mmCIF file of C-alpha atoms in Angstrom:
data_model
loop_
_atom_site.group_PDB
_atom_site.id
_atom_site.type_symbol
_atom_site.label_atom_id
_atom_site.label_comp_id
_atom_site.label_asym_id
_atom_site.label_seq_id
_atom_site.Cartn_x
_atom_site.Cartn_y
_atom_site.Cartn_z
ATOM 1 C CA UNK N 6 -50.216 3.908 -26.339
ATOM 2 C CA UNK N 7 -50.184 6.882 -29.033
ATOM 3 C CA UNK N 8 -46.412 8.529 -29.346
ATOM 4 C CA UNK N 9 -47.972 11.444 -29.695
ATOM 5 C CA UNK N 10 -48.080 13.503 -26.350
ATOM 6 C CA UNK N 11 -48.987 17.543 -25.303
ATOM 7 C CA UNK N 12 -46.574 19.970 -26.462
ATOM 8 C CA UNK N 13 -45.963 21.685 -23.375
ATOM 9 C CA UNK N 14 -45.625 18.708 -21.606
ATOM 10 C CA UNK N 15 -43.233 17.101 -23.900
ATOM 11 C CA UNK N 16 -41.038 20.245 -23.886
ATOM 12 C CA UNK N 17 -41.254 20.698 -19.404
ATOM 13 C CA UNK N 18 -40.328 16.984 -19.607
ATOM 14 C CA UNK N 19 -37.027 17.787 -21.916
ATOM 15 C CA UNK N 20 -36.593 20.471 -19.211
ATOM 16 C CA UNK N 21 -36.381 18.445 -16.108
ATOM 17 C CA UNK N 22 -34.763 15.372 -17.418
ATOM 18 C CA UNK N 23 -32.061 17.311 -18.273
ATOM 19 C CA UNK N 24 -30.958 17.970 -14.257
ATOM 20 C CA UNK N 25 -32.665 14.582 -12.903
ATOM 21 C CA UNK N 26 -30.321 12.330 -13.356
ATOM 22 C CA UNK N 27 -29.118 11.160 -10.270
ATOM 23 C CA UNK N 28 -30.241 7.947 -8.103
ATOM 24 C CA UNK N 29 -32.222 8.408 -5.084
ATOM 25 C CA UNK N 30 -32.852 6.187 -2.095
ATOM 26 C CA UNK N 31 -32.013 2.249 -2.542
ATOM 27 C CA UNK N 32 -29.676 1.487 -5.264
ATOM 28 C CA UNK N 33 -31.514 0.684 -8.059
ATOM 29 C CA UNK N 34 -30.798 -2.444 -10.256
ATOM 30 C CA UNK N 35 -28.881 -1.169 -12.770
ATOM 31 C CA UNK N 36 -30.179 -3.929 -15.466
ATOM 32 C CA UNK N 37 -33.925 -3.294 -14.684
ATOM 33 C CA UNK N 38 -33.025 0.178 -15.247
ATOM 34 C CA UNK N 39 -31.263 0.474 -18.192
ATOM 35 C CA UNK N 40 -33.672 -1.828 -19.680
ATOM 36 C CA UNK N 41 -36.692 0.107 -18.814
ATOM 37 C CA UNK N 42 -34.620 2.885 -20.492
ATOM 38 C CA UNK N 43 -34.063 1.324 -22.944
ATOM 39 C CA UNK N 44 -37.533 0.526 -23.598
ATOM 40 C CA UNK N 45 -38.657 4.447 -23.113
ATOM 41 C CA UNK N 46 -35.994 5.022 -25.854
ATOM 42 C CA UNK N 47 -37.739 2.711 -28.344
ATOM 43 C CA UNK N 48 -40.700 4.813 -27.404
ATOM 44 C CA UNK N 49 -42.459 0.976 -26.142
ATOM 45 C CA UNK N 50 -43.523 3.430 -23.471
ATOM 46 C CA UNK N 51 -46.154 0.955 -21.539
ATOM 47 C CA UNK N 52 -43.547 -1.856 -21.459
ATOM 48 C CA UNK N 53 -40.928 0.424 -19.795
ATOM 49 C CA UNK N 54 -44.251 1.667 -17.757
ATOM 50 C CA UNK N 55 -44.171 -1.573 -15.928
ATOM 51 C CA UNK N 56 -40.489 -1.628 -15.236
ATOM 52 C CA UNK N 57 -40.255 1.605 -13.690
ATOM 53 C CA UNK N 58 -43.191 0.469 -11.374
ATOM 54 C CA UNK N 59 -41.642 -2.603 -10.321
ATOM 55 C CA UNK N 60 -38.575 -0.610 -9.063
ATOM 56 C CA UNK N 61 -40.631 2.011 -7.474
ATOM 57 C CA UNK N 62 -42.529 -0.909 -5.482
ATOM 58 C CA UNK N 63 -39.114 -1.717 -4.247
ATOM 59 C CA UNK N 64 -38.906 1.733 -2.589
ATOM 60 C CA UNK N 65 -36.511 2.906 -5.505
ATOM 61 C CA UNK N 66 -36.308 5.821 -7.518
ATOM 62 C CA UNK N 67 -34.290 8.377 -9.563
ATOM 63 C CA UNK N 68 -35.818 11.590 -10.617
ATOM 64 C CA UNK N 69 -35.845 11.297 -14.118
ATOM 65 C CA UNK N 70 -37.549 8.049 -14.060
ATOM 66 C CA UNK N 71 -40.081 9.753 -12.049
ATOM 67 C CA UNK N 72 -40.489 11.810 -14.594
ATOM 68 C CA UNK N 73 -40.573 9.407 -17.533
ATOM 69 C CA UNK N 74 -43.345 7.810 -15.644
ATOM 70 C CA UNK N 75 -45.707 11.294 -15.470
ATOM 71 C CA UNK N 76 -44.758 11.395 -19.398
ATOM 72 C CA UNK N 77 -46.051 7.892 -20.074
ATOM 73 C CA UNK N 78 -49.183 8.195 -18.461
ATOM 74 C CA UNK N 79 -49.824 11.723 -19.568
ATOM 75 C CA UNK N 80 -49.858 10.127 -22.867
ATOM 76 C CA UNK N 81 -52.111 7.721 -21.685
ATOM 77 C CA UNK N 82 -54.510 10.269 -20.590
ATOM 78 C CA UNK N 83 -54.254 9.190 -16.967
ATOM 79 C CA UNK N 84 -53.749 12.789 -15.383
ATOM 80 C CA UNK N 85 -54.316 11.201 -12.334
ATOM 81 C CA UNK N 86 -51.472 9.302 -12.008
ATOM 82 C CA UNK N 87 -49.580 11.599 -14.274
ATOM 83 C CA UNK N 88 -49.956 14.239 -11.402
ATOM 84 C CA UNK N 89 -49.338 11.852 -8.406
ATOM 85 C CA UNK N 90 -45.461 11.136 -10.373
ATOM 86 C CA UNK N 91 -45.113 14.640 -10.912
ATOM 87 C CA UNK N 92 -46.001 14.852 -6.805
ATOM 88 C CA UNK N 93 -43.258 11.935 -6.275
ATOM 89 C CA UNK N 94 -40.961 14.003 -8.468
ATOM 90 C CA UNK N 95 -41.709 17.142 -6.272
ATOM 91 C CA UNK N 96 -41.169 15.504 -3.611
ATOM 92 C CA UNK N 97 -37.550 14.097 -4.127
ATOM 93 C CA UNK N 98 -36.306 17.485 -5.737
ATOM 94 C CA UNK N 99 -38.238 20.154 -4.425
ATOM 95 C CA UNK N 100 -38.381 21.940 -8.193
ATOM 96 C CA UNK N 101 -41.145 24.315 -7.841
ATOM 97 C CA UNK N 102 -41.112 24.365 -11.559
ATOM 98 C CA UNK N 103 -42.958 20.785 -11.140
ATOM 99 C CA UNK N 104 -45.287 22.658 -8.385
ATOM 100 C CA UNK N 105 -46.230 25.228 -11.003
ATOM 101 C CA UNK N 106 -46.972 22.579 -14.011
ATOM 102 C CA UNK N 107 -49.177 20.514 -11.293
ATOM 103 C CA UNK N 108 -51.010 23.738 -10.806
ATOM 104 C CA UNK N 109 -51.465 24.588 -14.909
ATOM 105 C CA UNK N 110 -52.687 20.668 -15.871
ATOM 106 C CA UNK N 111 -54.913 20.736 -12.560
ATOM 107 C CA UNK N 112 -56.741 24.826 -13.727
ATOM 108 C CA UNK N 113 -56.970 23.048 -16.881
ATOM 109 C CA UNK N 114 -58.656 19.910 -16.113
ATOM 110 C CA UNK N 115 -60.815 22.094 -13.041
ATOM 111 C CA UNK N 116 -58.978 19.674 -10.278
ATOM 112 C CA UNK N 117 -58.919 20.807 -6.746
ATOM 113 C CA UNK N 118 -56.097 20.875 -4.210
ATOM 114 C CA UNK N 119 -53.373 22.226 -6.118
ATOM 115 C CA UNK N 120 -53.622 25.849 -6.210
ATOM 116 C CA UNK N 121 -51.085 27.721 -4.384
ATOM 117 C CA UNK N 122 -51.526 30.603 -1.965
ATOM 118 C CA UNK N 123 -49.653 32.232 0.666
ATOM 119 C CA UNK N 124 -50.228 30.513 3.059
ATOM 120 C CA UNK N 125 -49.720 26.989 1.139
ATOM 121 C CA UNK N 126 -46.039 28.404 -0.379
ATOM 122 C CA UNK N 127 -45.204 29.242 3.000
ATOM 123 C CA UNK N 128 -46.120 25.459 4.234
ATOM 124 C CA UNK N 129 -44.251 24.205 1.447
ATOM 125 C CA UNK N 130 -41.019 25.990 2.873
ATOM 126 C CA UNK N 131 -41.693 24.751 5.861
ATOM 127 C CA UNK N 132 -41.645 21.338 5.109
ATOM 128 C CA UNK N 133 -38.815 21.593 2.535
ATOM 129 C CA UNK N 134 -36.484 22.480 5.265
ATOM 130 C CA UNK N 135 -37.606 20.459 7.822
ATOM 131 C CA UNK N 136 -34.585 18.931 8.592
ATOM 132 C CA UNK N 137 -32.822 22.189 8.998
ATOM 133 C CA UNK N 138 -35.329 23.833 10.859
ATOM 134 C CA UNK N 139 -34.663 20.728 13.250
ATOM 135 C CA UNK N 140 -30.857 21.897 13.586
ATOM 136 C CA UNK N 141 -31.203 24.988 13.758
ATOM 137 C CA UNK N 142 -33.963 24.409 16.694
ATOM 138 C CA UNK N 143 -30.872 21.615 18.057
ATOM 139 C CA UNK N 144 -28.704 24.031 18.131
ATOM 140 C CA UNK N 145 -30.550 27.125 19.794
ATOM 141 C CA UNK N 146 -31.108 24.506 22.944
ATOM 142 C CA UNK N 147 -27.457 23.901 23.457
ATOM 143 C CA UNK N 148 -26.967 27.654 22.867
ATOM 144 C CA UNK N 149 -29.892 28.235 26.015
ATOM 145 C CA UNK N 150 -28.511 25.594 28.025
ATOM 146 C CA UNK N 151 -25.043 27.141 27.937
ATOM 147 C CA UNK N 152 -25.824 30.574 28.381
ATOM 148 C CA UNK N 153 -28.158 28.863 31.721
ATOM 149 C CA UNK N 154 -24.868 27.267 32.629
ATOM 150 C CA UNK N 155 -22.679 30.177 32.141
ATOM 151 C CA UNK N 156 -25.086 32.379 34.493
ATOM 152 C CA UNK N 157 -25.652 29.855 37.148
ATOM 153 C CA UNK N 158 -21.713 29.838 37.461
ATOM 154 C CA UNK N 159 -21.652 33.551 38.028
ATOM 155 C CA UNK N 160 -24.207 33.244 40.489
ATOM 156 C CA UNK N 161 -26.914 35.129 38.275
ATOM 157 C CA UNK N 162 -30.605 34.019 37.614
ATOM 158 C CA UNK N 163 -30.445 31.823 35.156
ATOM 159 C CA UNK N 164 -34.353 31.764 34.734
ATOM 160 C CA UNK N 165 -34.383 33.557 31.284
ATOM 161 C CA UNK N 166 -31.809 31.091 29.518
ATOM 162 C CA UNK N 167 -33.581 27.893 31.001
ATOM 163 C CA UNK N 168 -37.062 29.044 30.383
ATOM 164 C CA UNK N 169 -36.241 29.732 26.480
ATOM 165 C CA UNK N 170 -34.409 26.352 26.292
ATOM 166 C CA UNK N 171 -38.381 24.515 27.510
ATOM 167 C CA UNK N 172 -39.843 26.609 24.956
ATOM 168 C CA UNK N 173 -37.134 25.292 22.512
ATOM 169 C CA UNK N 174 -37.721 22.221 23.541
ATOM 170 C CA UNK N 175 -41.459 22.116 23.584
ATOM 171 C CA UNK N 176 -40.936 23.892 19.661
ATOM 172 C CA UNK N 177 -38.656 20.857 18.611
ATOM 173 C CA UNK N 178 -40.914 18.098 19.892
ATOM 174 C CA UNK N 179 -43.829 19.631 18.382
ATOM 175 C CA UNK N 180 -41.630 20.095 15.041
ATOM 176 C CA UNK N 181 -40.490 16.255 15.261
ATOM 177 C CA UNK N 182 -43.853 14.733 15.795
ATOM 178 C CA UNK N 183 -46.318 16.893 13.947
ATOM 179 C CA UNK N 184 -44.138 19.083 11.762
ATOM 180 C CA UNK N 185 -43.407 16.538 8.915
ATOM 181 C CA UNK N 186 -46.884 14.732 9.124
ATOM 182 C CA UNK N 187 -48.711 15.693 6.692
ATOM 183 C CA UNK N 188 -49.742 13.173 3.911
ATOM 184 C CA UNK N 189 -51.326 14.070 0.355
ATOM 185 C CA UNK N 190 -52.839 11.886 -2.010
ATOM 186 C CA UNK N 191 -54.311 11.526 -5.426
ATOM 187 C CA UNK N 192 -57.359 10.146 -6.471
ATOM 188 C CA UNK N 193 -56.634 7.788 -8.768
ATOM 189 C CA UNK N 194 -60.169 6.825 -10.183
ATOM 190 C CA UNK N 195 -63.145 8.565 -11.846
ATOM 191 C CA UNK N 196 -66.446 8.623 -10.327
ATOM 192 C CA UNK N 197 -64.653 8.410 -6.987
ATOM 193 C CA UNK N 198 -67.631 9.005 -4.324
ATOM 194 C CA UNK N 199 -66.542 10.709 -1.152
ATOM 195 C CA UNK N 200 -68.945 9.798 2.316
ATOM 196 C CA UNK N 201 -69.561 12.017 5.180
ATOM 197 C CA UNK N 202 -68.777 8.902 6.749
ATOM 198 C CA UNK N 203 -66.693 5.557 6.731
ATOM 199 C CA UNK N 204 -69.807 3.022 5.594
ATOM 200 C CA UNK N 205 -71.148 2.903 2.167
ATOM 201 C CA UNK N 206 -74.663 3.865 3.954
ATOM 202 C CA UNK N 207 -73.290 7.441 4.948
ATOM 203 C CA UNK N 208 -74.105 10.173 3.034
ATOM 204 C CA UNK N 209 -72.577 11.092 -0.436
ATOM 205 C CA UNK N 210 -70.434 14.215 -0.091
ATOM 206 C CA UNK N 211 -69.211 14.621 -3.972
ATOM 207 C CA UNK N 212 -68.330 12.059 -6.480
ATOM 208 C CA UNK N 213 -65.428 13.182 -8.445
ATOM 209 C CA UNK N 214 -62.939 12.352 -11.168
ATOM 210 C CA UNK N 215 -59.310 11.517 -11.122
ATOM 211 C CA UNK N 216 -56.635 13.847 -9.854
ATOM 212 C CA UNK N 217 -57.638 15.828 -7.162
ATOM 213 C CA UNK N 218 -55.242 16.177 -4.513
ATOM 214 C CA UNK N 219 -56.689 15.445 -0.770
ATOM 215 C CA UNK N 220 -54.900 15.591 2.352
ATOM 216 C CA UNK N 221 -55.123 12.516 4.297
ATOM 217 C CA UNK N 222 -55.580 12.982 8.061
ATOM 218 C CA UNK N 223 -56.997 9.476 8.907
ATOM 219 C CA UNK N 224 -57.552 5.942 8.391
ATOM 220 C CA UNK N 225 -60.541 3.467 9.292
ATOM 221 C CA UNK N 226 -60.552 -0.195 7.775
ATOM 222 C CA UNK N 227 -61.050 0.440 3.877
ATOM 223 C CA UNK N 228 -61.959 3.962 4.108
ATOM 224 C CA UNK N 229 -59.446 6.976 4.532
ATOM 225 C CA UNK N 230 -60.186 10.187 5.839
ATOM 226 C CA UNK N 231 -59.553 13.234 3.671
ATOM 227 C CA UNK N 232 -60.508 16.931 3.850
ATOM 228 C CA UNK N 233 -62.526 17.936 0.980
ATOM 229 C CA UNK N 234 -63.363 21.514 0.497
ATOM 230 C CA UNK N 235 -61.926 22.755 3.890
ATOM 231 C CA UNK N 236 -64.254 19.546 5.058
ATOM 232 C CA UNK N 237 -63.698 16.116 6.502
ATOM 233 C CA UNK N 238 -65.452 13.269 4.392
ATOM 234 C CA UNK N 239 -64.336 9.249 3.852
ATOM 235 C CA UNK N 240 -63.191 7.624 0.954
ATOM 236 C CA UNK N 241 -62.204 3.531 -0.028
ATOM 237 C CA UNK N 242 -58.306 2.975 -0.056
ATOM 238 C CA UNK N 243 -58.572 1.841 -3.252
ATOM 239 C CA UNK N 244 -59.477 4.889 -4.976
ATOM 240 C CA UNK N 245 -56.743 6.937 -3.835
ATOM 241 C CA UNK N 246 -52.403 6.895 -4.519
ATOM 242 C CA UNK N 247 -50.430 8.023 -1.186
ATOM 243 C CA UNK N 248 -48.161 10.561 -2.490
ATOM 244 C CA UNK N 249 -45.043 9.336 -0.237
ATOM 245 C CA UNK N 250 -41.364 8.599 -0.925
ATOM 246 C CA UNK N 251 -38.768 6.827 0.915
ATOM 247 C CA UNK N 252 -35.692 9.230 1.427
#
C-alpha cells in the first residue's frame, strides 16, 4: 500500500481520532489491539488491515479503529469500503461531521445514496434517538393510564385519557417494530449489475461501481432487494457490505 493518502482525508482522520477513543460493544482483546496499533503506527497499514477485521468479525469495535480502517482503505483506493467504515463509524457515534465527509467523497466520485435533504436529516434524528423516543412514548402511556385512573375514581369519563393511551400504544408498537428497521448497505464491487428481478435472466436495471449506498428492504436466496433510484431492483449478496453494528 502507498503511505501516501488525500490531504483532506488525512487531516478529517487527525480530527476524529482525536475524540474516538473509547471501546464499544464486546471487550476487545487488548493484545490483538494494541498490536494492530501497533502495526498502523509503523504505517504496515494492510497488516494492521487484517487485524482490525478479525476483531470486527467478532462483533467488536472502538471508534477510532473504525476509523483507521476507512484511512487504510482510502489509501488503497477502495472508496467502497472506505465509505461503508466511515458508515460503521457513523453509526456508533452519530458525528455528523462523518455524515458530511460521506457526502463530499460520494459528490466527488458521482455515488448515489448519500446526499442529504430534509427529509433524510430529519430521518436521521429519528433514528438517532430511537431509544429515547421509546421512553418518552413509555412514559406518556403511564402518564394516560393514570390520568384514566384518576378520572374513573372521580366518577368522570375517562374516555379521553384511555383513548390517547391506545394511540400511544399503537405509536410505540409501530416505533418498536418498524421504527429502527431500516438497513443500508454498500456496494462493495465494481461493475455490480442490479436486476429488476432475483434470477440472473431478469432484466438489467444499472450496472454500477463501488460505493453507492442502497437501502435494503429484502432478501431472496443470493439476491437482496434494494431500492435504486426511488426503485426496487435485486442484487447478489456478495456484491454488497451490510452497514450494521452490534451495540
Amino acid at each position: 500500500m502507498q503511505k501516501r493518502c488525500p490531504k483532506n482525508l488525512v487531516i478529517f482522520f487527525l480530527f476524529l481520532l482525536s475524540a474516538s477513543n473509547t471501546v464499544c460493544n464486546a471487550q476487545i482483546s487488548s493484545y490483538r489491539l494494541r498490536q494492530a496499533d501497533s502495526l498502523f503506527q509503523s504505517r504496515r497499514y494492510t497488516q494492521s488491515l487484517e487485524h482490525y477485521q478479525t476483531i470486527l468479525q467478532q462483533n467488536e469495535y472502538t471508534p477510532a479503529m473504525l476509523l483507521k480502517m476507512a484511512y487504510i482503505e482510502e489509501g488503497l483506493a477502495h472508496t467502497g469500503k472506505a465509505l461503508y467504515y466511515l458508515t460503521l463509524y457513523y453509526q456508533a457515534t452519530n458525528d455528523k461531521t462523518a455524515l458530511l465527509k460521506m457526502e463530499e467523497i460520494a459528490a466527488a466520485k458521482q455515488l448515489a445514496g448519500y446526499r442529504q435533504d430534509e427529509v433524510d436529516w430529519l430521518l436521521n434524528y429519528y433514528h438517532d434517538h430511537h431509544g429515547i423516543i421509546a421512553v418518552v412514548l413509555s412514559t406518556l402511556i403511564i402518564l394516560a393510564f393514570s390520568i384514566s385512573v384518576m378520572l374513573k375514581r372521580k366518577r368522570q369519563s375517562a374516555w379521553l385519557g384511555v383513548s390517547g393511551m391506545l394511540v400511544l400504544v399503537i405509536l410505540l408498537l409501530a416505533h418498536i417494530n418498524i421504527g429502527n428497521k431500516v438497513v443500508t448497505a454498500i456496494i462493495s464491487q465494481d461493475k455490480t449489475v442490479l436486476m429488476n428481478g432475483p434470477s440472473p435472466g431478469a432484466e438489467v436495471v444499472a450496472v454500477v461501481g463501488a460505493g453507492h449506498k442502497v437501502e435494503v428492504i429484502g432478501r431472496q436466496d443470493i439476491w437482496t432487494k434494494i431500492t435504486w433510484n426511488g426503485e426496487t431492483a435485486y442484487v447478489k449478496m456478495n456484491n454488497l457490505l451490510i452497514a450494521t453494528l452490534d451495540r
